[in-house]
Short mmCIF file of C-alpha atoms in Angstrom, two decimals:
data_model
loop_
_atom_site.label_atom_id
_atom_site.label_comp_id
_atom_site.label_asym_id
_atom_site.label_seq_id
_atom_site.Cartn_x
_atom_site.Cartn_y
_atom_site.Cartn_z
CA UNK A 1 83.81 82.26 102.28
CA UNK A 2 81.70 82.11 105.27
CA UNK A 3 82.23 85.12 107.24
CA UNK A 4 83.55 84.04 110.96
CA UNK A 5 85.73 81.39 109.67
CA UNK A 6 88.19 83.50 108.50
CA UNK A 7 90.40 86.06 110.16
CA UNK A 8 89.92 89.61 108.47
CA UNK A 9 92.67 91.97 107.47
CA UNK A 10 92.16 95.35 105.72
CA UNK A 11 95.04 97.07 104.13
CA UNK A 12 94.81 100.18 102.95
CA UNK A 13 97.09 101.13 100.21
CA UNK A 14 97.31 97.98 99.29
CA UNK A 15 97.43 97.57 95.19
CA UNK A 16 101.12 97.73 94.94
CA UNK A 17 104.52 98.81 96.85
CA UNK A 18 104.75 97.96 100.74
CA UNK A 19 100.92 97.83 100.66
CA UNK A 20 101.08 95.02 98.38
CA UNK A 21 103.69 93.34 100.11
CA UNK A 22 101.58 93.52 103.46
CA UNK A 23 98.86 91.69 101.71
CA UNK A 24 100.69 89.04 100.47
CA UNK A 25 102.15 88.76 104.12
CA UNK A 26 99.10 87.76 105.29
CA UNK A 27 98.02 85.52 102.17
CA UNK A 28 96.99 82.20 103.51
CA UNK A 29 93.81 80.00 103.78
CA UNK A 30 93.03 81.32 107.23
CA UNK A 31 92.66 85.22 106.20
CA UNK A 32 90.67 86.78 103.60
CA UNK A 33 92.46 90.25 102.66
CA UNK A 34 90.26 93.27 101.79
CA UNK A 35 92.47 96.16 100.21
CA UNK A 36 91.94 99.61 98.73
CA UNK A 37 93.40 101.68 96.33
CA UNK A 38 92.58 105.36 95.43
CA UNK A 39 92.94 105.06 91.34
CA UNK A 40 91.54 102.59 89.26
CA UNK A 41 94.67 100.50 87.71
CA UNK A 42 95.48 97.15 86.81
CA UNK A 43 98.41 97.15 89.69
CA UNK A 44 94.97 96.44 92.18
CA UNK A 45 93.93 92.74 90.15
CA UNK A 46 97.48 91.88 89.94
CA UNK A 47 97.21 92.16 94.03
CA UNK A 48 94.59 89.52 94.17
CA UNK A 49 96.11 87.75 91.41
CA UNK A 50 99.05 87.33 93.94
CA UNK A 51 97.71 86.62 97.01
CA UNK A 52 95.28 83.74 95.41
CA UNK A 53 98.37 82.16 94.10
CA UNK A 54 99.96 82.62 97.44
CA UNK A 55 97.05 80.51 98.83
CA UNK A 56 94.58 82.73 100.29
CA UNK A 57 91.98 85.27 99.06
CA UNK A 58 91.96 89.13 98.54
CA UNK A 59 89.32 91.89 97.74
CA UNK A 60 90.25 95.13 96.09
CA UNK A 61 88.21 98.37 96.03
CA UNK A 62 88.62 101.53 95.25
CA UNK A 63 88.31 104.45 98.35
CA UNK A 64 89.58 106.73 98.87
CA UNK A 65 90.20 107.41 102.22
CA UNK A 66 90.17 110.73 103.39
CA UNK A 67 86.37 110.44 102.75
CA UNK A 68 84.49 109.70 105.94
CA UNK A 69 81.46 108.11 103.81
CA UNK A 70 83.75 106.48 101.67
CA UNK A 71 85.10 104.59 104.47
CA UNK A 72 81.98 103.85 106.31
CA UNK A 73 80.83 102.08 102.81
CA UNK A 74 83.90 99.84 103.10
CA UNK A 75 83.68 98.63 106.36
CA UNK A 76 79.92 98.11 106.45
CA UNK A 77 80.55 96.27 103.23
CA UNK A 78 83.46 93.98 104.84
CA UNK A 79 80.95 93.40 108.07
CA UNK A 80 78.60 92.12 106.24
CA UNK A 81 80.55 90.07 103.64
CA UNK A 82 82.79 88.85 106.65
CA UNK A 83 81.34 89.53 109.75
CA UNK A 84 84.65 90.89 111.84
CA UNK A 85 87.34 92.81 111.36
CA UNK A 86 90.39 91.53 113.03
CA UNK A 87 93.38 93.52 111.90
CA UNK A 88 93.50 97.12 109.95
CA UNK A 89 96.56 98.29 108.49
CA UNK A 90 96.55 102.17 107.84
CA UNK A 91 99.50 102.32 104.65
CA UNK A 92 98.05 104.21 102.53
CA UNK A 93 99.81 107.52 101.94
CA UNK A 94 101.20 110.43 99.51
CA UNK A 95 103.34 112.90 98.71
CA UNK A 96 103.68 116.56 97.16
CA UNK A 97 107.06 117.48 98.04
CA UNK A 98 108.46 121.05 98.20
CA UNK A 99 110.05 123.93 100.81
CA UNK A 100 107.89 125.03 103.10
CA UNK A 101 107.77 128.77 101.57
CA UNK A 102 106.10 127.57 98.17
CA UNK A 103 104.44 124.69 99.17
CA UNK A 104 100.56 125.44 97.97
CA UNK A 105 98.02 124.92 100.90
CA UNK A 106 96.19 122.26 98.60
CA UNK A 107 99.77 120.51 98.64
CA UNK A 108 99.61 120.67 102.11
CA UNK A 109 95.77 119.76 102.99
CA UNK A 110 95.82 116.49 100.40
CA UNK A 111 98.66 114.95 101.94
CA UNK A 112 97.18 115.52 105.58
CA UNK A 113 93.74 114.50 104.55
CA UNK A 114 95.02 111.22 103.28
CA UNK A 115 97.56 110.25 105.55
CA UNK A 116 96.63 111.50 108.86
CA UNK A 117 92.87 112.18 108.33
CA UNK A 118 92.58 108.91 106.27
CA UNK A 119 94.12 106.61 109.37
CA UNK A 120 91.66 108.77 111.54
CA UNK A 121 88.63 107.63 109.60
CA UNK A 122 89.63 104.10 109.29
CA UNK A 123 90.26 103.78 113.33
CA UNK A 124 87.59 105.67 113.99
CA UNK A 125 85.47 103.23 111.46
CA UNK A 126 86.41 100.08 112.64
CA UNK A 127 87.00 100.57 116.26
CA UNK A 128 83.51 99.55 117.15
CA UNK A 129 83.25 96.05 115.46
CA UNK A 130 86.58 95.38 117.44
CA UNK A 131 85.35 96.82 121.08
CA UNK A 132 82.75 94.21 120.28
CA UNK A 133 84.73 91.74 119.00
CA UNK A 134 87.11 92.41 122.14
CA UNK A 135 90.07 91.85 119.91
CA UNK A 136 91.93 93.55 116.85
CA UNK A 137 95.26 94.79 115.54
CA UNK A 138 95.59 98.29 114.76
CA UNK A 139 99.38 98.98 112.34
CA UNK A 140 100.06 102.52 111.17
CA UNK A 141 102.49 102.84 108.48
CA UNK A 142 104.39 105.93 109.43
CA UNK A 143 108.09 106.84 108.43
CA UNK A 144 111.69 107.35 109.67
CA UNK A 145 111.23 110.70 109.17
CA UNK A 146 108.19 111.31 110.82
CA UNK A 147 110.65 111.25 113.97
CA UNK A 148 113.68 112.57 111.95
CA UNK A 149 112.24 115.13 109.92
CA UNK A 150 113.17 116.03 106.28
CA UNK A 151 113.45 118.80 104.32
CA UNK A 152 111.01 119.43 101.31
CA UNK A 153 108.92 117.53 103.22
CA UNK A 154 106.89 119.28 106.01
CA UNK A 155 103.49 117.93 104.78
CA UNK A 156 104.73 114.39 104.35
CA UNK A 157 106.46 114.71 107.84
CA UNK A 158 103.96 116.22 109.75
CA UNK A 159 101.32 113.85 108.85
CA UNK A 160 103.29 110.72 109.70
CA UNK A 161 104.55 112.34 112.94
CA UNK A 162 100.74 112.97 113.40
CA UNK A 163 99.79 109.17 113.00
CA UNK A 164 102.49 108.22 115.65
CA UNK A 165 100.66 110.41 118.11
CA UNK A 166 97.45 109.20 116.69
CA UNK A 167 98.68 105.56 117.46
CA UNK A 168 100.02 106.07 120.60
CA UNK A 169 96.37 107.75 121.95
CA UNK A 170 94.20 105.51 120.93
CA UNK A 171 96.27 102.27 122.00
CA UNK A 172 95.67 104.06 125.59
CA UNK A 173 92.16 104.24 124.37
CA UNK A 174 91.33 100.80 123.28
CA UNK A 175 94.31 98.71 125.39
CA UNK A 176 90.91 97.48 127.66
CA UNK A 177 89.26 95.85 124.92
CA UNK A 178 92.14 93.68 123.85
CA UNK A 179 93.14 96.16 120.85
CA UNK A 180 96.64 96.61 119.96
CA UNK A 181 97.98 99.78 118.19
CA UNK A 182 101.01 100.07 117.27
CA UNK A 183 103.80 101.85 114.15
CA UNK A 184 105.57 100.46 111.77
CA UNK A 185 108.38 103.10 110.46
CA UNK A 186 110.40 102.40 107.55
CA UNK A 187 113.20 104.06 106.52
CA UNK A 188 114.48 103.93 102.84
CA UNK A 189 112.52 101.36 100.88
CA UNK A 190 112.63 100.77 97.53
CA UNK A 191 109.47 101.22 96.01
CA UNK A 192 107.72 102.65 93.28
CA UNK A 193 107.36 106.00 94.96
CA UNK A 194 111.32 106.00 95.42
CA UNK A 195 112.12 104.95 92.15
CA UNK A 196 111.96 108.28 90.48
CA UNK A 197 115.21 109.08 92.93
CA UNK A 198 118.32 110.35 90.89
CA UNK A 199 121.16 107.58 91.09
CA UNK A 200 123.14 110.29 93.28
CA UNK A 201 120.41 110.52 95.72
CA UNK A 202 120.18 106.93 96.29
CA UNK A 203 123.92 106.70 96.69
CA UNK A 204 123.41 109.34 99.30
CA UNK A 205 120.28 107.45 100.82
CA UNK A 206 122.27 104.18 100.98
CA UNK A 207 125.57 105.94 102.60
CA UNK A 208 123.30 107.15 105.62
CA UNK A 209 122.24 103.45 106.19
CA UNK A 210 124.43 101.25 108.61
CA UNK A 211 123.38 98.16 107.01
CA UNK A 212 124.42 99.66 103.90
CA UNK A 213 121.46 98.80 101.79
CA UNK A 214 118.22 99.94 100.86
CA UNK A 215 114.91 98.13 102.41
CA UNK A 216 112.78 95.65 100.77
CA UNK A 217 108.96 96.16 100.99
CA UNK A 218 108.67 92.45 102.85
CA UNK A 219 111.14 93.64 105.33
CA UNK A 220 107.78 96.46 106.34
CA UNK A 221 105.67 93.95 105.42
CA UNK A 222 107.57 91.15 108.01
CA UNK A 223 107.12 93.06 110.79
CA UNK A 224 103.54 94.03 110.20
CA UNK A 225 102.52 90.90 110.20
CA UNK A 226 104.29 89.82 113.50
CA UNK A 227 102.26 92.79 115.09
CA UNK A 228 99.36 91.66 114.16
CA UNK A 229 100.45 88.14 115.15
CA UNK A 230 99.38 86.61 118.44
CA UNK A 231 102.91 86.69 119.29
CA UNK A 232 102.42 90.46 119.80
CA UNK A 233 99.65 90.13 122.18
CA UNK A 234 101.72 92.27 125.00
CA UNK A 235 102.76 94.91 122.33
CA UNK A 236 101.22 98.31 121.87
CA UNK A 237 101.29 101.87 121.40
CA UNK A 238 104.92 101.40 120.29
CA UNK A 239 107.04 102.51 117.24
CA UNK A 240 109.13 99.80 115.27
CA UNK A 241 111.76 100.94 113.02
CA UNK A 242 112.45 99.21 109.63
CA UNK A 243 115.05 101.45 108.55
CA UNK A 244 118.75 99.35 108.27
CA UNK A 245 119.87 101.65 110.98
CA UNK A 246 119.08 104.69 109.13
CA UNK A 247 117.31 106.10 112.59
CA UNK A 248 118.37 105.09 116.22
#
């Protein structure tokens, strides 16, 4: 692969669930795919096994990325294997769900250090190469109930809340330079971190939904691609629901 030649995505997140659907979204001969993971697993070479049969070419690593270092390794490592970065999407995320009056303060700090610091140090990472570059595509994965809310989950909810405000400053910030930011928000999908829901709560879930199903990880994945489409040139600093309905 000779750098230039190929347009540049970074996923983070991106070994399995909507991450891994976002990766194969953009799996074609035109894109090389660099994703992360935070835990060394066999879900991350399945990744590239998929998105080399879906015609294009991935790299997995693990970082973690609430580390600042960690992050500046990556992206100094994707410069010079690639040359550009043209579009970062900011999925990863966790959760450590619980009532606010015994969630532990670790509970609290490593969700916010992943998914509010970690989009922070990615931005903040990459945001030079495209001011250069006078180009890129900026997607935060947040969540319908980062403008909902949800009990048992004031850690989870606070940090994507945070990364919608995040977004919406530093489209402001970089809208000059020909950078788009923008949110994806996804309401109920089924993925691995939803699995371990009881069969009652999922009937409950699904209820709540006016298109009376739950999401698919390439209906996310869909729409993160058409933002970072030139189709979505004119787009930024807004917030794009994926949720059935679930939020309006």
């Amino acid at each position: 692969m000779s750098g230039s030649d190929k347009r540049v995505v970074w996923v983070t997140g991106g070994s399995r669930g909507i991450g891994r659907a976002i990766c194969l979204a953009f799996a074609n001969a035109d894109t090389h795919v660099y994703f992360n993971f935070s835990s060394a697993s066999d879900a991350a070479a399945e990744t590239e096994k998929l998105v080399t049969e879906a015609g294009g070419t991935a790299t997995g690593a693990q970082v973690n990325v609430a580390s600042e270092k960690d992050v500046i390794d990556f992206v100094e490592r994707i410069l010079n294997e690639s040359g550009r970065i043209d579009v970062l999407v900011n999925n990863a995320g966790i959760t450590r769900d619980g009532l606010i009056v015994r969630m532990k303060e670790t509970d609290w700090d490593d969700v916010l250090n992943t998914n509010l610091k970690g989009a922070f140090n990615c931005i903040k990472a990459v945001s030079k190469s495209m001011i250069k570059q006078r180009s890129g595509r900026i997607i935060n994965v947040s969540s319908v109930v980062g403008v909902s809310g949800n009990p048992g989950q004031a850690n989870y909810v606070a940090s994507k809340a945070g990364i919608i405000g995040l977004a919406k400053a530093v489209a402001k910030e970089l809208a000059s330079r020909g950078i788009t930011v923008n949110v994806v928000a996804p309401g109920y999908i089924e993925t691995d971190m939803t699995a371990s829901l009881t069969d009652k709560a999922v009937e409950a879930m699904v209820a709540s939904i006016p298109l009376g199903r739950a999401g698919k990880a390439e209906d996310v994945a869909a729409v993160v691609a058409f933002l970072a489409s030139d189709q979505a040139a004119y787009i930024t600093g807004q917030v794009i629901h994926v949720s059935g309905g679930m939020y309006m």
